[in-house]
mmCIF file of N, CA, C and O and ligand atoms in Angstrom:
data_model
loop_
_atom_site.group_PDB
_atom_site.id
_atom_site.type_symbol
_atom_site.label_atom_id
_atom_site.label_comp_id
_atom_site.label_asym_id
_atom_site.label_seq_id
_atom_site.Cartn_x
_atom_site.Cartn_y
_atom_site.Cartn_z
ATOM 1 N N MET A 39 0.843 -1.186 0.000
ATOM 2 C CA MET A 39 0.000 0.000 0.000
ATOM 3 C C MET A 39 0.880 1.238 0.000
ATOM 4 O O MET A 39 2.045 1.203 0.396
ATOM 5 N N LYS A 40 0.312 2.315 -0.489
ATOM 6 C CA LYS A 40 1.095 3.545 -0.641
ATOM 7 C C LYS A 40 1.187 4.321 0.671
ATOM 8 O O LYS A 40 2.210 4.947 0.960
ATOM 9 N N PHE A 41 0.094 4.310 1.452
ATOM 10 C CA PHE A 41 0.050 5.120 2.668
ATOM 11 C C PHE A 41 -0.093 4.270 3.918
ATOM 12 O O PHE A 41 -0.836 3.289 3.934
ATOM 13 N N ALA A 42 0.590 4.693 4.971
ATOM 14 C CA ALA A 42 0.359 4.148 6.310
ATOM 15 C C ALA A 42 0.268 5.337 7.255
ATOM 16 O O ALA A 42 0.576 6.478 6.877
ATOM 17 N N VAL A 43 -0.162 5.075 8.464
ATOM 18 C CA VAL A 43 -0.286 6.147 9.448
ATOM 19 C C VAL A 43 0.990 6.178 10.288
ATOM 20 O O VAL A 43 1.387 5.169 10.877
ATOM 21 N N VAL A 44 1.639 7.329 10.306
ATOM 22 C CA VAL A 44 2.847 7.529 11.104
ATOM 23 C C VAL A 44 2.594 8.740 11.994
ATOM 24 O O VAL A 44 2.352 9.838 11.491
ATOM 25 N N ASP A 45 2.603 8.522 13.290
ATOM 26 C CA ASP A 45 2.323 9.612 14.239
ATOM 27 C C ASP A 45 1.032 10.355 13.886
ATOM 28 O O ASP A 45 0.964 11.580 13.914
ATOM 29 N N GLY A 46 0.020 9.591 13.505
ATOM 30 C CA GLY A 46 -1.296 10.177 13.245
ATOM 31 C C GLY A 46 -1.461 10.798 11.869
ATOM 32 O O GLY A 46 -2.505 11.365 11.577
ATOM 33 N N ILE A 47 -0.438 10.704 11.027
ATOM 34 C CA ILE A 47 -0.490 11.340 9.707
ATOM 35 C C ILE A 47 -0.282 10.273 8.628
ATOM 36 O O ILE A 47 0.570 9.393 8.780
ATOM 37 N N ARG A 48 -1.060 10.365 7.524
ATOM 38 C CA ARG A 48 -0.859 9.446 6.388
ATOM 39 C C ARG A 48 0.431 9.805 5.689
ATOM 40 O O ARG A 48 0.619 10.947 5.283
ATOM 41 N N ARG A 49 1.312 8.823 5.542
ATOM 42 C CA ARG A 49 2.593 9.103 4.892
ATOM 43 C C ARG A 49 2.946 7.989 3.928
ATOM 44 O O ARG A 49 2.561 6.845 4.121
ATOM 45 N N GLU A 50 3.718 8.363 2.908
ATOM 46 C CA GLU A 50 4.267 7.363 1.996
ATOM 47 C C GLU A 50 5.460 6.699 2.664
ATOM 48 O O GLU A 50 6.081 7.270 3.576
ATOM 49 N N ALA A 51 5.791 5.501 2.219
ATOM 50 C CA ALA A 51 6.894 4.742 2.798
ATOM 51 C C ALA A 51 8.215 5.475 2.608
ATOM 52 O O ALA A 51 8.482 6.018 1.539
ATOM 53 N N ALA A 52 9.016 5.498 3.655
ATOM 54 C CA ALA A 52 10.366 6.061 3.585
ATOM 55 C C ALA A 52 11.218 5.299 4.583
ATOM 56 O O ALA A 52 10.718 4.831 5.617
ATOM 57 N N PRO A 53 12.508 5.143 4.279
ATOM 58 C CA PRO A 53 13.371 4.358 5.171
ATOM 59 C C PRO A 53 13.352 4.905 6.602
ATOM 60 O O PRO A 53 13.355 6.121 6.807
ATOM 61 N N GLY A 54 13.308 3.988 7.569
ATOM 62 C CA GLY A 54 13.385 4.379 8.974
ATOM 63 C C GLY A 54 12.060 4.644 9.643
ATOM 64 O O GLY A 54 11.992 4.745 10.859
ATOM 65 N N LEU A 55 10.983 4.770 8.874
ATOM 66 C CA LEU A 55 9.677 5.024 9.484
ATOM 67 C C LEU A 55 9.060 3.711 9.954
ATOM 68 O O LEU A 55 9.351 2.651 9.407
ATOM 69 N N ILE A 56 8.215 3.810 10.964
ATOM 70 C CA ILE A 56 7.390 2.684 11.395
ATOM 71 C C ILE A 56 5.951 3.162 11.282
ATOM 72 O O ILE A 56 5.602 4.211 11.821
ATOM 73 N N GLY A 57 5.142 2.406 10.572
ATOM 74 C CA GLY A 57 3.769 2.848 10.357
ATOM 75 C C GLY A 57 2.752 1.875 10.896
ATOM 76 O O GLY A 57 3.089 0.794 11.385
ATOM 77 N N THR A 58 1.504 2.287 10.805
ATOM 78 C CA THR A 58 0.374 1.465 11.212
ATOM 79 C C THR A 58 -0.560 1.345 10.025
ATOM 80 O O THR A 58 -0.827 2.336 9.340
ATOM 81 N N CYS A 59 -1.043 0.143 9.774
ATOM 82 C CA CYS A 59 -1.993 -0.065 8.683
ATOM 83 C C CYS A 59 -3.308 0.641 9.008
ATOM 84 O O CYS A 59 -3.864 0.422 10.087
ATOM 85 N N PRO A 60 -3.806 1.478 8.090
ATOM 86 C CA PRO A 60 -5.061 2.182 8.360
ATOM 87 C C PRO A 60 -6.262 1.236 8.447
ATOM 88 O O PRO A 60 -7.292 1.602 8.982
ATOM 89 N N GLY A 61 -6.125 0.040 7.911
ATOM 90 C CA GLY A 61 -7.252 -0.888 7.919
ATOM 91 C C GLY A 61 -7.302 -1.741 9.159
ATOM 92 O O GLY A 61 -8.284 -1.747 9.888
ATOM 93 N N CYS A 62 -6.228 -2.473 9.443
ATOM 94 C CA CYS A 62 -6.249 -3.429 10.558
ATOM 95 C C CYS A 62 -5.427 -2.944 11.745
ATOM 96 O O CYS A 62 -5.394 -3.609 12.772
ATOM 97 N N GLU A 63 -4.764 -1.807 11.594
ATOM 98 C CA GLU A 63 -3.982 -1.200 12.673
ATOM 99 C C GLU A 63 -2.789 -2.040 13.109
ATOM 100 O O GLU A 63 -2.236 -1.835 14.174
ATOM 101 N N ALA A 64 -2.399 -2.991 12.272
ATOM 102 C CA ALA A 64 -1.187 -3.757 12.553
ATOM 103 C C ALA A 64 0.022 -2.915 12.136
ATOM 104 O O ALA A 64 -0.087 -2.046 11.271
ATOM 105 N N PRO A 65 1.187 -3.184 12.754
ATOM 106 C CA PRO A 65 2.382 -2.449 12.338
ATOM 107 C C PRO A 65 2.789 -2.795 10.910
ATOM 108 O O PRO A 65 2.665 -3.952 10.502
ATOM 109 N N VAL A 66 3.218 -1.817 10.179
ATOM 110 C CA VAL A 66 3.701 -2.027 8.812
ATOM 111 C C VAL A 66 5.076 -1.393 8.676
ATOM 112 O O VAL A 66 5.403 -0.438 9.379
ATOM 113 N N ILE A 67 5.862 -1.966 7.769
ATOM 114 C CA ILE A 67 7.229 -1.488 7.613
ATOM 115 C C ILE A 67 7.451 -0.991 6.185
ATOM 116 O O ILE A 67 6.842 -1.492 5.246
ATOM 117 N N PRO A 68 8.307 0.036 6.041
ATOM 118 C CA PRO A 68 8.548 0.582 4.705
ATOM 119 C C PRO A 68 9.419 -0.351 3.879
ATOM 120 O O PRO A 68 10.400 -0.902 4.377
ATOM 121 N N ARG A 69 9.048 -0.561 2.641
ATOM 122 C CA ARG A 69 9.861 -1.317 1.687
ATOM 123 C C ARG A 69 10.307 -0.310 0.630
ATOM 124 O O ARG A 69 9.482 0.188 -0.136
ATOM 125 N N CYS A 70 11.579 -0.007 0.655
ATOM 126 C CA CYS A 70 12.085 1.056 -0.220
ATOM 127 C C CYS A 70 13.277 0.555 -1.015
ATOM 128 O O CYS A 70 14.362 1.147 -0.991
ATOM 129 N N GLY A 71 13.081 -0.531 -1.710
ATOM 130 C CA GLY A 71 14.152 -1.094 -2.519
ATOM 131 C C GLY A 71 14.219 -0.451 -3.897
ATOM 132 O O GLY A 71 13.485 0.488 -4.205
ATOM 133 N N ALA A 72 15.083 -0.993 -4.716
ATOM 134 C CA ALA A 72 15.328 -0.398 -6.030
ATOM 135 C C ALA A 72 14.430 -0.993 -7.108
ATOM 136 O O ALA A 72 14.282 -0.410 -8.174
ATOM 137 N N ILE A 73 13.830 -2.139 -6.852
ATOM 138 C CA ILE A 73 13.102 -2.822 -7.917
ATOM 139 C C ILE A 73 11.608 -2.492 -7.888
ATOM 140 O O ILE A 73 11.068 -1.971 -8.854
ATOM 141 N N ARG A 74 10.973 -2.763 -6.769
ATOM 142 C CA ARG A 74 9.528 -2.484 -6.690
ATOM 143 C C ARG A 74 9.294 -1.052 -6.236
ATOM 144 O O ARG A 74 10.170 -0.416 -5.639
ATOM 145 N N LEU A 75 8.093 -0.548 -6.472
ATOM 146 C CA LEU A 75 7.714 0.764 -5.982
ATOM 147 C C LEU A 75 7.818 0.781 -4.465
ATOM 148 O O LEU A 75 7.563 -0.224 -3.811
ATOM 149 N N HIS A 76 8.179 1.923 -3.916
ATOM 150 C CA HIS A 76 8.212 2.034 -2.457
ATOM 151 C C HIS A 76 6.793 1.843 -1.918
ATOM 152 O O HIS A 76 5.841 2.409 -2.444
ATOM 153 N N HIS A 77 6.687 1.028 -0.896
ATOM 154 C CA HIS A 77 5.367 0.720 -0.364
ATOM 155 C C HIS A 77 5.490 0.274 1.082
ATOM 156 O O HIS A 77 6.593 0.052 1.586
ATOM 157 N N TRP A 78 4.359 0.163 1.737
ATOM 158 C CA TRP A 78 4.309 -0.358 3.101
ATOM 159 C C TRP A 78 3.879 -1.817 3.049
ATOM 160 O O TRP A 78 3.012 -2.182 2.253
ATOM 161 N N ALA A 79 4.457 -2.616 3.936
ATOM 162 C CA ALA A 79 4.092 -4.029 4.004
ATOM 163 C C ALA A 79 3.805 -4.414 5.448
ATOM 164 O O ALA A 79 4.457 -3.924 6.376
ATOM 165 N N HIS A 80 2.821 -5.296 5.610
ATOM 166 C CA HIS A 80 2.556 -5.843 6.943
ATOM 167 C C HIS A 80 3.761 -6.675 7.368
ATOM 168 O O HIS A 80 4.413 -7.299 6.542
ATOM 169 N N ARG A 81 4.024 -6.677 8.670
ATOM 170 C CA ARG A 81 5.136 -7.481 9.187
ATOM 171 C C ARG A 81 4.855 -8.967 8.984
ATOM 172 O O ARG A 81 5.748 -9.738 8.689
ATOM 173 N N SER A 82 3.621 -9.348 9.163
ATOM 174 C CA SER A 82 3.263 -10.747 8.960
ATOM 175 C C SER A 82 2.731 -10.902 7.541
ATOM 176 O O SER A 82 2.631 -9.942 6.791
ATOM 177 N N THR A 83 2.382 -12.100 7.182
ATOM 178 C CA THR A 83 1.850 -12.326 5.841
ATOM 179 C C THR A 83 0.352 -12.061 5.775
ATOM 180 O O THR A 83 -0.273 -12.268 4.744
ATOM 181 N N VAL A 84 -0.191 -11.563 6.873
ATOM 182 C CA VAL A 84 -1.610 -11.231 6.879
ATOM 183 C C VAL A 84 -1.900 -10.201 5.809
ATOM 184 O O VAL A 84 -1.171 -9.237 5.648
ATOM 185 N N LEU A 85 -2.930 -10.431 5.054
ATOM 186 C CA LEU A 85 -3.356 -9.458 4.065
ATOM 187 C C LEU A 85 -4.739 -9.014 4.499
ATOM 188 O O LEU A 85 -5.677 -9.796 4.452
ATOM 189 N N CYS A 86 -4.833 -7.785 4.941
ATOM 190 C CA CYS A 86 -6.107 -7.414 5.558
ATOM 191 C C CYS A 86 -7.186 -7.102 4.529
ATOM 192 O O CYS A 86 -8.350 -7.138 4.855
ATOM 193 N N ASP A 87 -6.822 -6.811 3.280
ATOM 194 C CA ASP A 87 -7.827 -6.624 2.234
ATOM 195 C C ASP A 87 -7.755 -7.802 1.266
ATOM 196 O O ASP A 87 -6.818 -7.907 0.485
ATOM 197 N N PRO A 88 -8.728 -8.700 1.292
ATOM 198 C CA PRO A 88 -8.653 -9.905 0.464
ATOM 199 C C PRO A 88 -8.710 -9.622 -1.031
ATOM 200 O O PRO A 88 -8.386 -10.496 -1.825
ATOM 201 N N TRP A 89 -9.116 -8.410 -1.431
ATOM 202 C CA TRP A 89 -9.186 -8.093 -2.858
ATOM 203 C C TRP A 89 -7.908 -7.459 -3.366
ATOM 204 O O TRP A 89 -7.795 -7.165 -4.546
ATOM 205 N N ARG A 90 -6.975 -7.227 -2.494
ATOM 206 C CA ARG A 90 -5.801 -6.446 -2.851
ATOM 207 C C ARG A 90 -4.974 -7.120 -3.939
ATOM 208 O O ARG A 90 -4.731 -8.320 -3.874
ATOM 209 N N GLU A 91 -4.542 -6.306 -4.897
ATOM 210 C CA GLU A 91 -3.614 -6.786 -5.914
ATOM 211 C C GLU A 91 -2.265 -6.131 -5.664
ATOM 212 O O GLU A 91 -2.205 -5.031 -5.140
ATOM 213 N N PRO A 92 -1.171 -6.778 -6.061
ATOM 214 C CA PRO A 92 0.134 -6.131 -5.935
ATOM 215 C C PRO A 92 0.141 -4.834 -6.743
ATOM 216 O O PRO A 92 -0.402 -4.790 -7.840
ATOM 217 N N GLU A 93 0.728 -3.820 -6.173
ATOM 218 C CA GLU A 93 0.688 -2.523 -6.844
ATOM 219 C C GLU A 93 1.802 -2.407 -7.881
ATOM 220 O O GLU A 93 2.964 -2.617 -7.575
ATOM 221 N N THR A 94 1.401 -2.070 -9.081
ATOM 222 C CA THR A 94 2.360 -1.877 -10.166
ATOM 223 C C THR A 94 2.527 -0.382 -10.412
ATOM 224 O O THR A 94 1.762 0.436 -9.902
ATOM 225 N N GLU A 95 3.519 -0.042 -11.235
ATOM 226 C CA GLU A 95 3.708 1.363 -11.589
ATOM 227 C C GLU A 95 2.475 1.915 -12.288
ATOM 228 O O GLU A 95 2.087 3.058 -12.089
ATOM 229 N N TRP A 96 1.873 1.080 -13.112
ATOM 230 C CA TRP A 96 0.648 1.477 -13.821
ATOM 231 C C TRP A 96 -0.450 1.857 -12.826
ATOM 232 O O TRP A 96 -1.104 2.882 -12.949
ATOM 233 N N HIS A 97 -0.601 1.016 -11.803
ATOM 234 C CA HIS A 97 -1.617 1.196 -10.775
ATOM 235 C C HIS A 97 -1.350 2.476 -9.980
ATOM 236 O O HIS A 97 -2.233 3.302 -9.756
ATOM 237 N N ARG A 98 -0.088 2.627 -9.582
ATOM 238 C CA ARG A 98 0.285 3.805 -8.788
ATOM 239 C C ARG A 98 0.102 5.082 -9.608
ATOM 240 O O ARG A 98 -0.358 6.105 -9.102
ATOM 241 N N ALA A 99 0.433 5.009 -10.891
ATOM 242 C CA ALA A 99 0.319 6.198 -11.740
ATOM 243 C C ALA A 99 -1.140 6.649 -11.855
ATOM 244 O O ALA A 99 -1.437 7.839 -11.829
ATOM 245 N N TRP A 100 -2.063 5.702 -11.957
ATOM 246 C CA TRP A 100 -3.479 6.066 -12.018
ATOM 247 C C TRP A 100 -3.931 6.723 -10.724
ATOM 248 O O TRP A 100 -4.635 7.723 -10.738
ATOM 249 N N LYS A 101 -3.518 6.151 -9.599
ATOM 250 C CA LYS A 101 -3.897 6.760 -8.313
ATOM 251 C C LYS A 101 -3.387 8.186 -8.211
ATOM 252 O O LYS A 101 -4.059 9.066 -7.693
ATOM 253 N N ASN A 102 -2.172 8.384 -8.738
ATOM 254 C CA ASN A 102 -1.540 9.696 -8.598
ATOM 255 C C ASN A 102 -2.206 10.786 -9.435
ATOM 256 O O ASN A 102 -1.855 11.947 -9.304
ATOM 257 N N HIS A 103 -3.172 10.407 -10.272
ATOM 258 C CA HIS A 103 -3.932 11.435 -10.996
ATOM 259 C C HIS A 103 -4.943 12.115 -10.082
ATOM 260 O O HIS A 103 -5.570 13.089 -10.468
ATOM 261 N N PHE A 104 -5.123 11.595 -8.879
ATOM 262 C CA PHE A 104 -6.165 12.093 -7.985
ATOM 263 C C PHE A 104 -5.542 12.683 -6.718
ATOM 264 O O PHE A 104 -4.404 12.364 -6.375
ATOM 265 N N PRO A 105 -6.292 13.550 -6.012
ATOM 266 C CA PRO A 105 -5.755 14.133 -4.775
ATOM 267 C C PRO A 105 -5.372 13.043 -3.772
ATOM 268 O O PRO A 105 -6.026 11.995 -3.702
ATOM 269 N N ILE A 106 -4.338 13.291 -2.994
ATOM 270 C CA ILE A 106 -3.846 12.314 -2.023
ATOM 271 C C ILE A 106 -4.951 11.863 -1.075
ATOM 272 O O ILE A 106 -5.051 10.684 -0.745
ATOM 273 N N GLU A 107 -5.810 12.784 -0.662
ATOM 274 C CA GLU A 107 -6.866 12.430 0.300
ATOM 275 C C GLU A 107 -7.861 11.440 -0.301
ATOM 276 O O GLU A 107 -8.612 10.803 0.429
ATOM 277 N N TRP A 108 -7.931 11.358 -1.614
ATOM 278 C CA TRP A 108 -8.870 10.440 -2.279
ATOM 279 C C TRP A 108 -8.261 9.061 -2.482
ATOM 280 O O TRP A 108 -8.962 8.115 -2.814
ATOM 281 N N GLN A 109 -6.953 8.936 -2.326
ATOM 282 C CA GLN A 109 -6.274 7.679 -2.635
ATOM 283 C C GLN A 109 -6.293 6.743 -1.426
ATOM 284 O O GLN A 109 -6.121 7.180 -0.299
ATOM 285 N N GLU A 110 -6.471 5.459 -1.690
ATOM 286 C CA GLU A 110 -6.442 4.418 -0.659
ATOM 287 C C GLU A 110 -7.352 4.767 0.517
ATOM 288 O O GLU A 110 -6.904 4.988 1.629
ATOM 289 N N VAL A 111 -8.624 4.804 0.241
ATOM 290 C CA VAL A 111 -9.604 5.093 1.280
ATOM 291 C C VAL A 111 -10.168 3.765 1.780
ATOM 292 O O VAL A 111 -10.656 2.954 0.999
ATOM 293 N N TRP A 112 -10.075 3.581 3.096
ATOM 294 C CA TRP A 112 -10.511 2.313 3.691
ATOM 295 C C TRP A 112 -11.978 2.384 4.039
ATOM 296 O O TRP A 112 -12.453 3.391 4.533
ATOM 297 N N HIS A 113 -12.669 1.312 3.789
ATOM 298 C CA HIS A 113 -14.045 1.250 4.252
ATOM 299 C C HIS A 113 -14.446 -0.191 4.503
ATOM 300 O O HIS A 113 -13.847 -1.118 3.970
ATOM 301 N N ARG A 114 -15.428 -0.324 5.349
ATOM 302 C CA ARG A 114 -15.890 -1.646 5.765
ATOM 303 C C ARG A 114 -17.168 -1.971 5.004
ATOM 304 O O ARG A 114 -18.119 -1.196 5.043
ATOM 305 N N ALA A 115 -17.172 -3.086 4.317
ATOM 306 C CA ALA A 115 -18.351 -3.486 3.544
ATOM 307 C C ALA A 115 -19.431 -4.011 4.484
ATOM 308 O O ALA A 115 -19.190 -4.229 5.678
ATOM 309 N N ALA A 116 -20.620 -4.224 3.925
ATOM 310 C CA ALA A 116 -21.750 -4.687 4.727
ATOM 311 C C ALA A 116 -21.460 -6.027 5.405
ATOM 312 O O ALA A 116 -21.967 -6.309 6.484
ATOM 313 N N ASP A 117 -20.599 -6.843 4.767
ATOM 314 C CA ASP A 117 -20.250 -8.130 5.372
ATOM 315 C C ASP A 117 -19.102 -7.979 6.375
ATOM 316 O O ASP A 117 -18.508 -8.960 6.793
ATOM 317 N N SER A 118 -18.783 -6.727 6.695
ATOM 318 C CA SER A 118 -17.767 -6.320 7.671
ATOM 319 C C SER A 118 -16.334 -6.630 7.225
ATOM 320 O O SER A 118 -15.405 -6.505 7.999
ATOM 321 N N VAL A 119 -16.167 -6.988 5.957
ATOM 322 C CA VAL A 119 -14.820 -7.143 5.419
ATOM 323 C C VAL A 119 -14.294 -5.756 5.033
ATOM 324 O O VAL A 119 -15.035 -4.936 4.491
ATOM 325 N N VAL A 120 -13.023 -5.515 5.350
ATOM 326 C CA VAL A 120 -12.424 -4.210 5.069
ATOM 327 C C VAL A 120 -11.780 -4.232 3.691
ATOM 328 O O VAL A 120 -11.117 -5.206 3.324
ATOM 329 N N HIS A 121 -11.995 -3.170 2.917
ATOM 330 C CA HIS A 121 -11.358 -3.045 1.610
ATOM 331 C C HIS A 121 -10.739 -1.660 1.465
ATOM 332 O O HIS A 121 -11.210 -0.713 2.072
ATOM 333 N N ILE A 122 -9.745 -1.587 0.615
ATOM 334 C CA ILE A 122 -9.147 -0.297 0.292
ATOM 335 C C ILE A 122 -9.629 0.107 -1.088
ATOM 336 O O ILE A 122 -9.395 -0.618 -2.060
ATOM 337 N N ALA A 123 -10.293 1.256 -1.172
ATOM 338 C CA ALA A 123 -10.644 1.798 -2.488
ATOM 339 C C ALA A 123 -9.394 2.458 -3.060
ATOM 340 O O ALA A 123 -8.744 3.230 -2.365
ATOM 341 N N ASP A 124 -9.072 2.159 -4.307
ATOM 342 C CA ASP A 124 -7.927 2.848 -4.912
ATOM 343 C C ASP A 124 -8.147 4.354 -4.842
ATOM 344 O O ASP A 124 -7.270 5.101 -4.456
ATOM 345 N N VAL A 125 -9.348 4.767 -5.243
ATOM 346 C CA VAL A 125 -9.719 6.178 -5.189
ATOM 347 C C VAL A 125 -11.174 6.260 -4.752
ATOM 348 O O VAL A 125 -12.014 5.498 -5.227
ATOM 349 N N LYS A 126 -11.448 7.161 -3.820
ATOM 350 C CA LYS A 126 -12.836 7.450 -3.461
ATOM 351 C C LYS A 126 -12.997 8.961 -3.535
ATOM 352 O O LYS A 126 -12.293 9.706 -2.845
ATOM 353 N N THR A 127 -13.929 9.392 -4.368
ATOM 354 C CA THR A 127 -14.115 10.831 -4.581
ATOM 355 C C THR A 127 -14.937 11.421 -3.445
ATOM 356 O O THR A 127 -15.537 10.704 -2.641
ATOM 357 N N LEU A 128 -15.014 12.752 -3.414
ATOM 358 C CA LEU A 128 -15.789 13.428 -2.375
ATOM 359 C C LEU A 128 -17.263 13.066 -2.458
ATOM 360 O O LEU A 128 -17.960 13.063 -1.462
ATOM 361 N N SER A 129 -17.738 12.734 -3.669
ATOM 362 C CA SER A 129 -19.151 12.372 -3.819
ATOM 363 C C SER A 129 -19.399 10.909 -3.473
ATOM 364 O O SER A 129 -20.516 10.436 -3.544
ATOM 365 N N GLY A 130 -18.338 10.173 -3.119
ATOM 366 C CA GLY A 130 -18.511 8.791 -2.693
ATOM 367 C C GLY A 130 -18.304 7.762 -3.787
ATOM 368 O O GLY A 130 -18.450 6.571 -3.541
ATOM 369 N N SER A 131 -17.976 8.200 -4.997
ATOM 370 C CA SER A 131 -17.704 7.239 -6.069
ATOM 371 C C SER A 131 -16.379 6.537 -5.792
ATOM 372 O O SER A 131 -15.411 7.168 -5.381
ATOM 373 N N VAL A 132 -16.374 5.231 -6.016
ATOM 374 C CA VAL A 132 -15.165 4.436 -5.800
ATOM 375 C C VAL A 132 -14.604 3.988 -7.137
ATOM 376 O O VAL A 132 -15.335 3.478 -7.977
ATOM 377 N N LEU A 133 -13.305 4.202 -7.332
ATOM 378 C CA LEU A 133 -12.625 3.760 -8.550
ATOM 379 C C LEU A 133 -11.623 2.680 -8.181
ATOM 380 O O LEU A 133 -10.855 2.841 -7.243
ATOM 381 N N GLU A 134 -11.662 1.582 -8.909
ATOM 382 C CA GLU A 134 -10.684 0.514 -8.733
ATOM 383 C C GLU A 134 -9.949 0.324 -10.050
ATOM 384 O O GLU A 134 -10.574 0.144 -11.093
ATOM 385 N N PHE A 135 -8.646 0.373 -10.006
ATOM 386 C CA PHE A 135 -7.844 0.181 -11.214
ATOM 387 C C PHE A 135 -7.349 -1.247 -11.193
ATOM 388 O O PHE A 135 -6.714 -1.682 -10.237
ATOM 389 N N SER A 136 -7.629 -1.970 -12.249
ATOM 390 C CA SER A 136 -7.257 -3.367 -12.285
ATOM 391 C C SER A 136 -6.725 -3.735 -13.654
ATOM 392 O O SER A 136 -7.253 -3.294 -14.672
ATOM 393 N N THR A 137 -5.705 -4.541 -13.653
ATOM 394 C CA THR A 137 -5.162 -5.022 -14.921
ATOM 395 C C THR A 137 -5.857 -6.321 -15.353
ATOM 396 O O THR A 137 -5.570 -6.849 -16.410
ATOM 397 N N LEU A 138 -6.756 -6.807 -14.496
ATOM 398 C CA LEU A 138 -7.492 -8.011 -14.864
ATOM 399 C C LEU A 138 -8.486 -7.652 -15.955
ATOM 400 O O LEU A 138 -9.195 -6.658 -15.858
ATOM 401 N N GLN A 139 -8.540 -8.450 -16.985
ATOM 402 C CA GLN A 139 -9.449 -8.148 -18.087
ATOM 403 C C GLN A 139 -10.794 -8.785 -17.845
ATOM 404 O O GLN A 139 -10.881 -9.932 -17.422
ATOM 405 N N SER A 140 -11.842 -8.008 -18.139
ATOM 406 C CA SER A 140 -13.183 -8.589 -18.056
ATOM 407 C C SER A 140 -13.558 -9.081 -19.459
ATOM 408 O O SER A 140 -12.985 -8.679 -20.447
ATOM 409 N N GLN A 141 -14.543 -9.939 -19.527
ATOM 410 C CA GLN A 141 -14.899 -10.517 -20.822
ATOM 411 C C GLN A 141 -16.169 -9.907 -21.358
ATOM 412 O O GLN A 141 -17.012 -9.511 -20.663
HETATM 413 ZN ZN1 LIG B 315 -3.713 -4.137 7.506
#
């Protein structure tokens, strides 16, 4: 994920920071290597959003077309499962960017 909570503020991953997952509140650590996009990862293999896809540059670039406050908005579905909306607009529209092709 692009954002985690650090000292009460949403921040992008950077070396040395310790963050909290906005969804499950578990600790997350910054991954800032040279190959993949900088991102936050859960310490355990727990994936708190079952719909989550690995973030690609394509995915991140689409999110970056929108204001930061609209990106990665967490919400709880009626079945109480937590999901991250790639983008949620002020009017409540949710956008999901996916490389999966529909038929
Ligand atoms: Zn989480």
